[in-house]
Amino acid sequence: MLSTKTIDSALSDIANNPAHVAEQRSEAMTPSSIPAEDGDGDQTHTKDLEGVSEGLLDQAEGIEVPTVDDGTITPVTRNTKKKNVAVLTSGGDSAGMNAAVRAVVRQSIARGCQAYIIREGWEGLVRGNTTDPTPSATPKRTPVASANQSPNLQPVSNNNTKSVAFASLPPSKQMELREATAALDSQAELDEDKIRVNFTDPGSVAPLSNAPLSFGFGELLKDGAGEGDIEEMAAIGMQGLVVADEEDEQGRSLKGRYIVRVGWDDVRGWLGEGGTLIGSSRCPSFRERSGRLKAAHNLIKHGIDCLAVCGGDGSLTGADKLRGEWPSLMDELLETGEITEDQRESYRHLNIVGLVGSIDNDMSMTDLTIGAPTALHRICESIDSIASTASSHSRAFVIEVMGRHCGWLALLAGVAMGADFIFIPESPPTTDDWETEMCNLLQSHRKVGKRKSIVIVAEGALDRNLKPIKPDYVKDILVDRLGLDTRVTTLGHTQRGGRPCAFDRILPTLQGVQAVQALLEATPETPSYMIGIQENKITKVPLLEAVAQTQAVAKAIENRDFVKAMSYRDSEFREMLQAFQISSSLAVNEEAPKDKRLRIGIVHVGAPAGGMNAATRQAVRFCHNRGHTPVAIYNGFEGLLDDNVSELSWLRVDTWTTRGGSELGTNRSLPNIDLGNVAAGFQRHGLDALLVIGGFEAFNSVLILEQNRANYPSFQIPMVHLPATISNNVPMTDFSLGSDTSLNALVDACDAIKQSASASRNRVFVVETQGGMSGYLATMGALAVGAVLVYTPEDGISLKLLQEDVEFLTKRYSLDTKGKSEGRLVIKSEKSSSIYTTEVLTKIFKEEGKELFDARSASLGHTLQGGTPSPMDRTRAARLSLRCMQFLESHATPHSQSAHRGKKAKKYTTESATMIAIRGSKIVYATMEEVMKHTDMKLRRGKDEWWSDIKRLAEIMGGRQGLIGA
């Protein structure tokens, strides 16, 4: 019943202070003022997990809502519908899933939506919530609020509210009430226009202060608290032990609660967590229509119309099936009275998008799945440890890795570790007598002096007759036939766990953001999409098409059509297999004819970077495989002037894949230090082709050599630049070797620094990175570690920017719960500003933070060059090096230098001096002329950097764009 006092109060507020009334709309809704569902099918509002009406909370509720005892609602409760986005993880867990959940949650809130997580995958969606709602939200917290005010949800007292029938009010009061609510609605619409988010514009960001920062479940989810059953423990005599948290200090619990609304801060600190904090499970009930019917009902009860699913092909197939059955499920729920006609109309369509979480990397139409890079890291770390003891005792190790129908992990581990032999399901051994084939290869390696033997077996490995190949059988063959002291190691679930690597934080974040945009843009006519990546381009492909192609791989293997199975894998997979076979083989049957054999020079130029040695190893192995001679030039072009040159043997480079830095030695000297003597060195050593590995200086070296071909015939040989620099500043290529290793070093350092900052609760760390005039490391590192601010040379630092950033930090810390502030990171590239140095920034933040937050600094320096190269840099090096050598072989002419002597300069093409580049979803060879068009020589970087927009995304994910302008 609505009291006259409440009506008069509302009217008085409007007359005296309309703005104040508008502010009051942002306060929490009183649960008791929300009408309960009656049996007549009248309009209802379903309470969410927190006991708050979904429709009313959508509007940023505020005043006492006039209701009537027959269930009708006055115009003030009119709902302006916004999207409700939920995310779940299903199937097997994988590192990076938490980053995907965090991205979906924060991007949903940033786009003006409500965000939900569904615990325990499809099982949780089928179960729904079985506990009573918790209290409603507190009034929204503003930056000027007291630091003692909590952003968590608190109950709001409503003891004085009485309700009367609207029809029983005097006509004058009815008119006054209508006018009052119309004025409130008008003011609300004006406020809404100011903060409205355009769902079709990915750059549109909602003010962070308009959404509850926390619903209080974040810590419970992260700690796993609140799920223990105190009554069950008491029944078995455990009541005297404090072994479980039934609920937290605010009375919240996860027990019986599977669909949970979450806020911005509920997912903080999730980037560096392995597995999935919201749980995952296999769900037989969801495979039945009755289970999907319950799931649909639970979605409607919570007003969820957009669903992001992170899982494997089975989970994504189930998601699309749910969407396909959605209309019939709605009809059935309406017929049984579970939903109203209005609910069916409001939720007539369900939008679904898939994110692929699988350590096996077994989904077609995407190069990588969430969790696969981290699993490869775990495998390589394990084999790195095993390899040292294998070499010490001259042993053989047979190592089993996961993979089922996909051999990606086994293949890339073989490339990254320099294994001797691998078994993968898509490409079984070429002969039925694979045992002899394997033994002959390993024996040839032993004959040239190799002390260890590594054989990697995918768990789904088969021979050509579909007979499983097991590691114990492989071990017996090596022992019996070769007499090798052999051990078996099954890595098991160690591959699945651990902290996510840098790429498994960046990729899920980018894909999660794209997933939300796909949901917001979806129409009933568009298919369900799967978000993937090809080379370096985030893609959106029809989900069912990707699943069908994935399942076709297993069917092709079952039919022993291995050529077809390989055709379903991406080009990277096929090239990696070719690279492995070339690097492992000592056979002479693939050698080029003697009159086609070349002397190929290999030189490192610029600063050292992870992957340089792996690329050199692949180049040397290619040369030996084809009968060419690899000529190592030590210490760059200065080494060539000193005749510090030698040929490299097959065995010499065997362990180079795992070595960081540059085994050949490198410096920044360019060939123009003495072009004449450099040309003479080319002639003296008979170079027919040249592979230059390095960063911007290496590109510049090839450019100088190409520009001087007319004057020096010795330079009229094919040459190719393979980009390798931690700064990733080489123009026209998305990735340089070493950049991933550096990002992982940055992530490791920042994780430790953030741990210190968070322990201090209110500390900001300004972390300085390397990168020269390129902000790649700082930008991608900020996205990977969850930094709130990032400074790059491209954007620089101004006094105005600093003022805004100080304002942001002040506002953000004022929004934290007292005593539970978060340590925060600011990433600064070393050359962002010559005036506002790291030390100056730190002092400014410390001074302006006053009692809210402290500031410290850390300079990572040359630690970012990393130690052991990352598996991604090793495998990428092998693939790109192979492509470089194939290019040189196709363009080179044997005995080029002797042909030049005493003759006029011959015609040559600019296409023979190139740089290999990853551009979007393609690998290209770019001529020096093409590269120059995209190069800023003064700033030593490209003109069109693909990652330039990610700086803004990093700050959106950190909350800055929601508090200090878009």
Short mmCIF file of N, CA, C and O in Angstrom, two decimals, residues 378-475:
data_model
loop_
_atom_site.label_atom_id
_atom_site.label_comp_id
_atom_site.label_asym_id
_atom_site.label_seq_id
_atom_site.Cartn_x
_atom_site.Cartn_y
_atom_site.Cartn_z
N ARG A 378 53.86 -25.05 -20.36
CA ARG A 378 54.07 -26.07 -19.33
C ARG A 378 54.84 -27.26 -19.88
O ARG A 378 55.72 -27.82 -19.22
N ILE A 379 54.51 -27.67 -21.10
CA ILE A 379 55.19 -28.80 -21.72
C ILE A 379 56.67 -28.49 -21.94
O ILE A 379 57.55 -29.29 -21.62
N CYS A 380 56.93 -27.31 -22.49
CA CYS A 380 58.32 -26.94 -22.78
C CYS A 380 59.13 -26.77 -21.51
O CYS A 380 60.32 -27.13 -21.47
N GLU A 381 58.51 -26.23 -20.46
CA GLU A 381 59.21 -26.12 -19.18
C GLU A 381 59.58 -27.51 -18.66
O GLU A 381 60.69 -27.72 -18.15
N SER A 382 58.66 -28.45 -18.79
CA SER A 382 58.92 -29.82 -18.32
C SER A 382 60.02 -30.49 -19.14
O SER A 382 60.93 -31.11 -18.60
N ILE A 383 59.93 -30.35 -20.47
CA ILE A 383 60.93 -31.00 -21.33
C ILE A 383 62.28 -30.32 -21.19
O ILE A 383 63.33 -30.97 -21.29
N ASP A 384 62.29 -29.01 -20.95
CA ASP A 384 63.56 -28.32 -20.68
C ASP A 384 64.28 -28.98 -19.51
O ASP A 384 65.50 -29.19 -19.54
N SER A 385 63.51 -29.29 -18.48
CA SER A 385 64.10 -29.93 -17.30
C SER A 385 64.54 -31.36 -17.60
O SER A 385 65.59 -31.81 -17.15
N ILE A 386 63.71 -32.06 -18.36
CA ILE A 386 64.02 -33.45 -18.69
C ILE A 386 65.25 -33.54 -19.61
O ILE A 386 66.09 -34.43 -19.47
N ALA A 387 65.36 -32.58 -20.54
CA ALA A 387 66.44 -32.64 -21.52
C ALA A 387 67.81 -32.56 -20.88
O ALA A 387 68.76 -33.22 -21.34
N SER A 388 67.91 -31.78 -19.81
CA SER A 388 69.23 -31.64 -19.18
C SER A 388 69.68 -32.95 -18.54
O SER A 388 70.84 -33.35 -18.66
N THR A 389 68.75 -33.64 -17.88
CA THR A 389 69.14 -34.93 -17.27
C THR A 389 69.31 -36.00 -18.34
O THR A 389 70.14 -36.90 -18.19
N ALA A 390 68.56 -35.90 -19.43
CA ALA A 390 68.72 -36.86 -20.54
C ALA A 390 70.11 -36.73 -21.14
O ALA A 390 70.78 -37.74 -21.43
N SER A 391 70.58 -35.49 -21.30
CA SER A 391 71.91 -35.28 -21.86
C SER A 391 72.99 -35.72 -20.89
O SER A 391 74.01 -36.31 -21.30
N SER A 392 72.76 -35.50 -19.61
CA SER A 392 73.76 -35.89 -18.61
C SER A 392 74.03 -37.38 -18.65
O SER A 392 75.18 -37.83 -18.54
N HIS A 393 72.97 -38.17 -18.79
CA HIS A 393 73.11 -39.64 -18.74
C HIS A 393 73.03 -40.28 -20.12
O HIS A 393 72.97 -41.50 -20.22
N SER A 394 73.00 -39.46 -21.17
CA SER A 394 72.87 -39.96 -22.54
C SER A 394 71.66 -40.88 -22.67
O SER A 394 71.74 -41.97 -23.23
N ARG A 395 70.55 -40.42 -22.16
CA ARG A 395 69.32 -41.22 -22.15
C ARG A 395 68.36 -40.82 -23.26
O ARG A 395 68.50 -39.78 -23.88
N ALA A 396 67.36 -41.67 -23.43
CA ALA A 396 66.22 -41.35 -24.28
C ALA A 396 65.00 -41.17 -23.39
O ALA A 396 64.84 -41.89 -22.40
N PHE A 397 64.18 -40.20 -23.72
CA PHE A 397 62.94 -39.97 -22.98
C PHE A 397 61.76 -40.01 -23.95
O PHE A 397 61.80 -39.38 -25.02
N VAL A 398 60.74 -40.75 -23.57
CA VAL A 398 59.48 -40.76 -24.32
C VAL A 398 58.47 -39.98 -23.49
O VAL A 398 58.17 -40.35 -22.36
N ILE A 399 57.96 -38.90 -24.06
CA ILE A 399 57.11 -37.98 -23.31
C ILE A 399 55.72 -37.94 -23.94
O ILE A 399 55.57 -37.66 -25.14
N GLU A 400 54.72 -38.24 -23.13
CA GLU A 400 53.33 -38.21 -23.61
C GLU A 400 52.69 -36.88 -23.24
O GLU A 400 52.74 -36.45 -22.09
N VAL A 401 52.07 -36.25 -24.24
CA VAL A 401 51.36 -34.99 -24.02
C VAL A 401 49.90 -35.17 -24.43
O VAL A 401 49.54 -36.13 -25.12
N MET A 402 49.06 -34.26 -24.00
CA MET A 402 47.65 -34.33 -24.33
C MET A 402 47.43 -34.01 -25.80
O MET A 402 48.32 -33.50 -26.48
N GLY A 403 46.20 -34.30 -26.27
CA GLY A 403 45.93 -33.97 -27.67
C GLY A 403 44.75 -34.66 -28.32
O GLY A 403 44.25 -34.17 -29.32
N ARG A 404 44.28 -35.78 -27.82
CA ARG A 404 43.17 -36.51 -28.44
C ARG A 404 43.33 -36.59 -29.96
O ARG A 404 44.25 -37.22 -30.46
N HIS A 405 42.42 -35.93 -30.70
CA HIS A 405 42.48 -35.98 -32.16
C HIS A 405 43.35 -34.89 -32.76
O HIS A 405 43.41 -34.75 -33.98
N CYS A 406 44.00 -34.12 -31.92
CA CYS A 406 44.81 -33.01 -32.43
C CYS A 406 46.25 -33.13 -31.92
O CYS A 406 46.47 -33.27 -30.71
N GLY A 407 47.21 -33.05 -32.83
CA GLY A 407 48.61 -33.19 -32.46
C GLY A 407 49.34 -31.87 -32.31
O GLY A 407 50.57 -31.85 -32.33
N TRP A 408 48.58 -30.77 -32.15
CA TRP A 408 49.21 -29.44 -32.10
C TRP A 408 50.23 -29.34 -30.98
O TRP A 408 51.35 -28.86 -31.18
N LEU A 409 49.87 -29.78 -29.78
CA LEU A 409 50.78 -29.68 -28.64
C LEU A 409 52.05 -30.49 -28.88
O LEU A 409 53.16 -30.02 -28.63
N ALA A 410 51.88 -31.71 -29.37
CA ALA A 410 53.04 -32.57 -29.62
C ALA A 410 53.92 -31.98 -30.72
O ALA A 410 55.16 -31.97 -30.62
N LEU A 411 53.29 -31.48 -31.78
CA LEU A 411 54.05 -30.93 -32.90
C LEU A 411 54.84 -29.70 -32.49
O LEU A 411 56.05 -29.61 -32.74
N LEU A 412 54.17 -28.72 -31.88
CA LEU A 412 54.87 -27.50 -31.53
C LEU A 412 55.88 -27.71 -30.42
O LEU A 412 56.92 -27.04 -30.39
N ALA A 413 55.60 -28.64 -29.51
CA ALA A 413 56.61 -28.97 -28.50
C ALA A 413 57.83 -29.58 -29.17
O ALA A 413 58.97 -29.31 -28.78
N GLY A 414 57.60 -30.41 -30.18
CA GLY A 414 58.71 -31.00 -30.91
C GLY A 414 59.57 -29.95 -31.60
O GLY A 414 60.80 -30.01 -31.59
N VAL A 415 58.91 -28.95 -32.21
CA VAL A 415 59.64 -27.87 -32.87
C VAL A 415 60.37 -27.01 -31.85
O VAL A 415 61.54 -26.66 -32.02
N ALA A 416 59.66 -26.66 -30.77
CA ALA A 416 60.23 -25.75 -29.77
C ALA A 416 61.38 -26.39 -29.00
O ALA A 416 62.30 -25.69 -28.56
N MET A 417 61.36 -27.70 -28.84
CA MET A 417 62.37 -28.38 -28.03
C MET A 417 63.43 -29.08 -28.87
O MET A 417 64.38 -29.63 -28.33
N GLY A 418 63.26 -29.11 -30.17
CA GLY A 418 64.22 -29.82 -31.00
C GLY A 418 64.16 -31.31 -30.77
O GLY A 418 65.20 -31.99 -30.68
N ALA A 419 62.94 -31.86 -30.65
CA ALA A 419 62.77 -33.30 -30.42
C ALA A 419 63.26 -34.09 -31.63
O ALA A 419 63.41 -33.56 -32.74
N ASP A 420 63.50 -35.38 -31.39
CA ASP A 420 64.00 -36.24 -32.46
C ASP A 420 62.87 -36.84 -33.29
O ASP A 420 63.00 -37.01 -34.50
N PHE A 421 61.77 -37.18 -32.63
CA PHE A 421 60.67 -37.85 -33.33
C PHE A 421 59.37 -37.51 -32.62
O PHE A 421 59.36 -37.35 -31.39
N ILE A 422 58.30 -37.36 -33.40
CA ILE A 422 56.99 -37.09 -32.79
C ILE A 422 55.94 -38.01 -33.40
O ILE A 422 56.09 -38.47 -34.54
N PHE A 423 54.90 -38.26 -32.65
CA PHE A 423 53.74 -39.02 -33.13
C PHE A 423 52.50 -38.16 -32.94
O PHE A 423 52.16 -37.78 -31.82
N ILE A 424 51.81 -37.84 -34.05
CA ILE A 424 50.58 -37.07 -33.97
C ILE A 424 49.50 -37.78 -34.79
O ILE A 424 49.80 -38.47 -35.76
N PRO A 425 48.24 -37.64 -34.40
CA PRO A 425 47.17 -38.41 -35.06
C PRO A 425 46.93 -37.99 -36.51
O PRO A 425 46.56 -38.83 -37.34
N GLU A 426 47.12 -36.71 -36.87
CA GLU A 426 46.82 -36.27 -38.23
C GLU A 426 47.82 -36.79 -39.26
O GLU A 426 47.48 -36.92 -40.43
N SER A 427 49.06 -37.03 -38.82
CA SER A 427 50.11 -37.45 -39.75
C SER A 427 50.91 -38.58 -39.12
O SER A 427 51.99 -38.36 -38.56
N PRO A 428 50.40 -39.81 -39.19
CA PRO A 428 51.13 -40.94 -38.61
C PRO A 428 52.39 -41.24 -39.41
O PRO A 428 52.60 -40.68 -40.49
N PRO A 429 53.26 -42.09 -38.89
CA PRO A 429 54.48 -42.46 -39.62
C PRO A 429 54.15 -42.93 -41.03
O PRO A 429 53.09 -43.50 -41.29
N THR A 430 55.07 -42.69 -41.95
CA THR A 430 54.80 -42.93 -43.36
C THR A 430 54.76 -44.40 -43.74
O THR A 430 54.23 -44.76 -44.79
N THR A 431 55.31 -45.28 -42.91
CA THR A 431 55.34 -46.70 -43.24
C THR A 431 54.67 -47.50 -42.13
O THR A 431 54.52 -47.04 -41.00
N ASP A 432 54.27 -48.71 -42.47
CA ASP A 432 53.70 -49.60 -41.45
C ASP A 432 54.75 -50.00 -40.43
O ASP A 432 54.45 -50.19 -39.25
N ASP A 433 55.99 -50.09 -40.89
CA ASP A 433 57.08 -50.45 -39.97
C ASP A 433 57.69 -49.16 -39.40
O ASP A 433 58.85 -48.83 -39.64
N TRP A 434 56.87 -48.44 -38.64
CA TRP A 434 57.34 -47.16 -38.10
C TRP A 434 58.41 -47.35 -37.05
O TRP A 434 59.21 -46.44 -36.78
N GLU A 435 58.41 -48.52 -36.43
CA GLU A 435 59.43 -48.79 -35.42
C GLU A 435 60.84 -48.68 -36.02
O GLU A 435 61.74 -48.06 -35.43
N THR A 436 61.02 -49.28 -37.21
CA THR A 436 62.32 -49.20 -37.87
C THR A 436 62.63 -47.78 -38.33
O THR A 436 63.76 -47.30 -38.20
N GLU A 437 61.59 -47.09 -38.83
CA GLU A 437 61.76 -45.70 -39.27
C GLU A 437 62.25 -44.82 -38.11
O GLU A 437 63.19 -44.04 -38.26
N MET A 438 61.64 -44.99 -36.94
CA MET A 438 62.03 -44.21 -35.77
C MET A 438 63.45 -44.58 -35.31
O MET A 438 64.27 -43.68 -35.04
N CYS A 439 63.74 -45.84 -35.25
CA CYS A 439 65.05 -46.28 -34.77
C CYS A 439 66.17 -45.82 -35.70
O CYS A 439 67.25 -45.41 -35.23
N ASN A 440 65.92 -45.88 -37.00
CA ASN A 440 66.95 -45.43 -37.95
C ASN A 440 67.25 -43.94 -37.77
O ASN A 440 68.41 -43.51 -37.83
N LEU A 441 66.20 -43.15 -37.55
CA LEU A 441 66.41 -41.71 -37.37
C LEU A 441 67.19 -41.42 -36.10
O LEU A 441 68.17 -40.67 -36.10
N LEU A 442 66.78 -42.03 -34.99
CA LEU A 442 67.45 -41.78 -33.72
C LEU A 442 68.89 -42.28 -33.75
O LEU A 442 69.80 -41.66 -33.18
N GLN A 443 69.11 -43.39 -34.44
CA GLN A 443 70.47 -43.92 -34.54
C GLN A 443 71.37 -43.00 -35.36
O GLN A 443 72.54 -42.79 -35.00
N SER A 444 70.81 -42.37 -36.41
CA SER A 444 71.60 -41.42 -37.21
C SER A 444 71.97 -40.20 -36.37
O SER A 444 73.07 -39.66 -36.50
N HIS A 445 71.07 -39.78 -35.49
CA HIS A 445 71.38 -38.65 -34.61
C HIS A 445 72.49 -39.01 -33.63
O HIS A 445 73.37 -38.19 -33.34
N ARG A 446 72.44 -40.22 -33.13
CA ARG A 446 73.47 -40.66 -32.19
C ARG A 446 74.83 -40.75 -32.88
O ARG A 446 75.87 -40.46 -32.27
N LYS A 447 74.85 -41.14 -34.14
CA LYS A 447 76.11 -41.31 -34.85
C LYS A 447 76.84 -39.99 -35.06
O LYS A 447 78.08 -39.96 -35.12
N VAL A 448 76.08 -38.88 -35.18
CA VAL A 448 76.75 -37.59 -35.37
C VAL A 448 77.12 -36.95 -34.03
O VAL A 448 77.66 -35.84 -34.00
N GLY A 449 76.80 -37.64 -32.92
CA GLY A 449 77.27 -37.17 -31.63
C GLY A 449 76.21 -36.66 -30.67
O GLY A 449 76.53 -36.12 -29.61
N LYS A 450 74.94 -36.82 -31.00
CA LYS A 450 73.90 -36.33 -30.11
C LYS A 450 73.79 -37.22 -28.88
O LYS A 450 73.71 -38.45 -29.00
N ARG A 451 73.76 -36.63 -27.69
CA ARG A 451 73.81 -37.39 -26.44
C ARG A 451 72.41 -37.77 -25.91
O ARG A 451 72.30 -38.68 -25.10
N LYS A 452 71.40 -37.06 -26.31
CA LYS A 452 70.06 -37.35 -25.78
C LYS A 452 69.10 -37.59 -26.93
O LYS A 452 69.33 -37.16 -28.08
N SER A 453 68.02 -38.29 -26.62
CA SER A 453 66.96 -38.54 -27.61
C SER A 453 65.61 -38.24 -26.96
O SER A 453 65.32 -38.76 -25.88
N ILE A 454 64.81 -37.39 -27.61
CA ILE A 454 63.50 -37.02 -27.11
C ILE A 454 62.44 -37.43 -28.13
O ILE A 454 62.49 -37.00 -29.29
N VAL A 455 61.52 -38.26 -27.71
CA VAL A 455 60.39 -38.66 -28.55
C VAL A 455 59.11 -38.18 -27.87
O VAL A 455 58.88 -38.46 -26.69
N ILE A 456 58.29 -37.45 -28.60
CA ILE A 456 57.05 -36.90 -28.05
C ILE A 456 55.86 -37.60 -28.69
O ILE A 456 55.76 -37.71 -29.92
N VAL A 457 54.96 -38.08 -27.83
CA VAL A 457 53.80 -38.85 -28.29
C VAL A 457 52.52 -38.14 -27.86
O VAL A 457 52.30 -37.90 -26.67
N ALA A 458 51.68 -37.78 -28.82
CA ALA A 458 50.36 -37.23 -28.50
C ALA A 458 49.49 -38.37 -27.99
O ALA A 458 49.58 -39.51 -28.48
N GLU A 459 48.63 -38.08 -27.02
CA GLU A 459 47.84 -39.15 -26.41
C GLU A 459 46.90 -39.84 -27.41
O GLU A 459 46.50 -40.98 -27.21
N GLY A 460 46.57 -39.13 -28.51
CA GLY A 460 45.71 -39.74 -29.51
C GLY A 460 46.47 -40.27 -30.71
O GLY A 460 45.88 -40.52 -31.78
N ALA A 461 47.78 -40.48 -30.56
CA ALA A 461 48.61 -40.91 -31.69
C ALA A 461 48.21 -42.30 -32.19
O ALA A 461 47.89 -43.20 -31.40
N LEU A 462 48.25 -42.45 -33.52
CA LEU A 462 47.88 -43.71 -34.17
C LEU A 462 48.89 -44.02 -35.26
O LEU A 462 49.55 -43.12 -35.78
N ASP A 463 48.97 -45.29 -35.63
CA ASP A 463 49.73 -45.62 -36.83
C ASP A 463 48.76 -45.58 -38.02
O ASP A 463 47.58 -45.26 -37.88
N ARG A 464 49.24 -45.94 -39.20
CA ARG A 464 48.41 -45.80 -40.39
C ARG A 464 47.25 -46.79 -40.42
O ARG A 464 46.31 -46.64 -41.21
N ASN A 465 47.29 -47.76 -39.54
CA ASN A 465 46.19 -48.74 -39.44
C ASN A 465 45.29 -48.46 -38.24
O ASN A 465 44.51 -49.32 -37.83
N LEU A 466 45.41 -47.27 -37.69
CA LEU A 466 44.60 -46.79 -36.57
C LEU A 466 44.87 -47.54 -35.27
O LEU A 466 44.04 -47.52 -34.35
N LYS A 467 46.02 -48.16 -35.19
CA LYS A 467 46.40 -48.80 -33.94
C LYS A 467 47.07 -47.76 -33.04
O LYS A 467 47.99 -47.06 -33.46
N PRO A 468 46.59 -47.61 -31.80
CA PRO A 468 47.17 -46.60 -30.90
C PRO A 468 48.66 -46.83 -30.66
O PRO A 468 49.13 -47.98 -30.56
N ILE A 469 49.40 -45.74 -30.60
CA ILE A 469 50.83 -45.78 -30.29
C ILE A 469 51.00 -45.29 -28.86
O ILE A 469 50.73 -44.14 -28.56
N LYS A 470 51.45 -46.18 -28.00
CA LYS A 470 51.57 -45.86 -26.58
C LYS A 470 53.03 -45.64 -26.19
O LYS A 470 53.94 -46.31 -26.72
N PRO A 471 53.29 -44.74 -25.26
CA PRO A 471 54.67 -44.42 -24.89
C PRO A 471 55.45 -45.61 -24.34
O PRO A 471 56.66 -45.73 -24.59
N ASP A 472 54.80 -46.50 -23.60
CA ASP A 472 55.51 -47.66 -23.05
C ASP A 472 56.00 -48.59 -24.15
O ASP A 472 57.09 -49.17 -24.06
N TYR A 473 55.21 -48.72 -25.22
CA TYR A 473 55.63 -49.55 -26.34
C TYR A 473 56.81 -48.91 -27.06
O TYR A 473 57.76 -49.59 -27.46
N VAL A 474 56.76 -47.57 -27.23
CA VAL A 474 57.87 -46.86 -27.86
C VAL A 474 59.15 -47.07 -27.05
O VAL A 474 60.23 -47.30 -27.59
N LYS A 475 59.01 -46.98 -25.73
CA LYS A 475 60.17 -47.20 -24.85
C LYS A 475 60.77 -48.59 -25.06
O LYS A 475 62.00 -48.75 -25.19
#
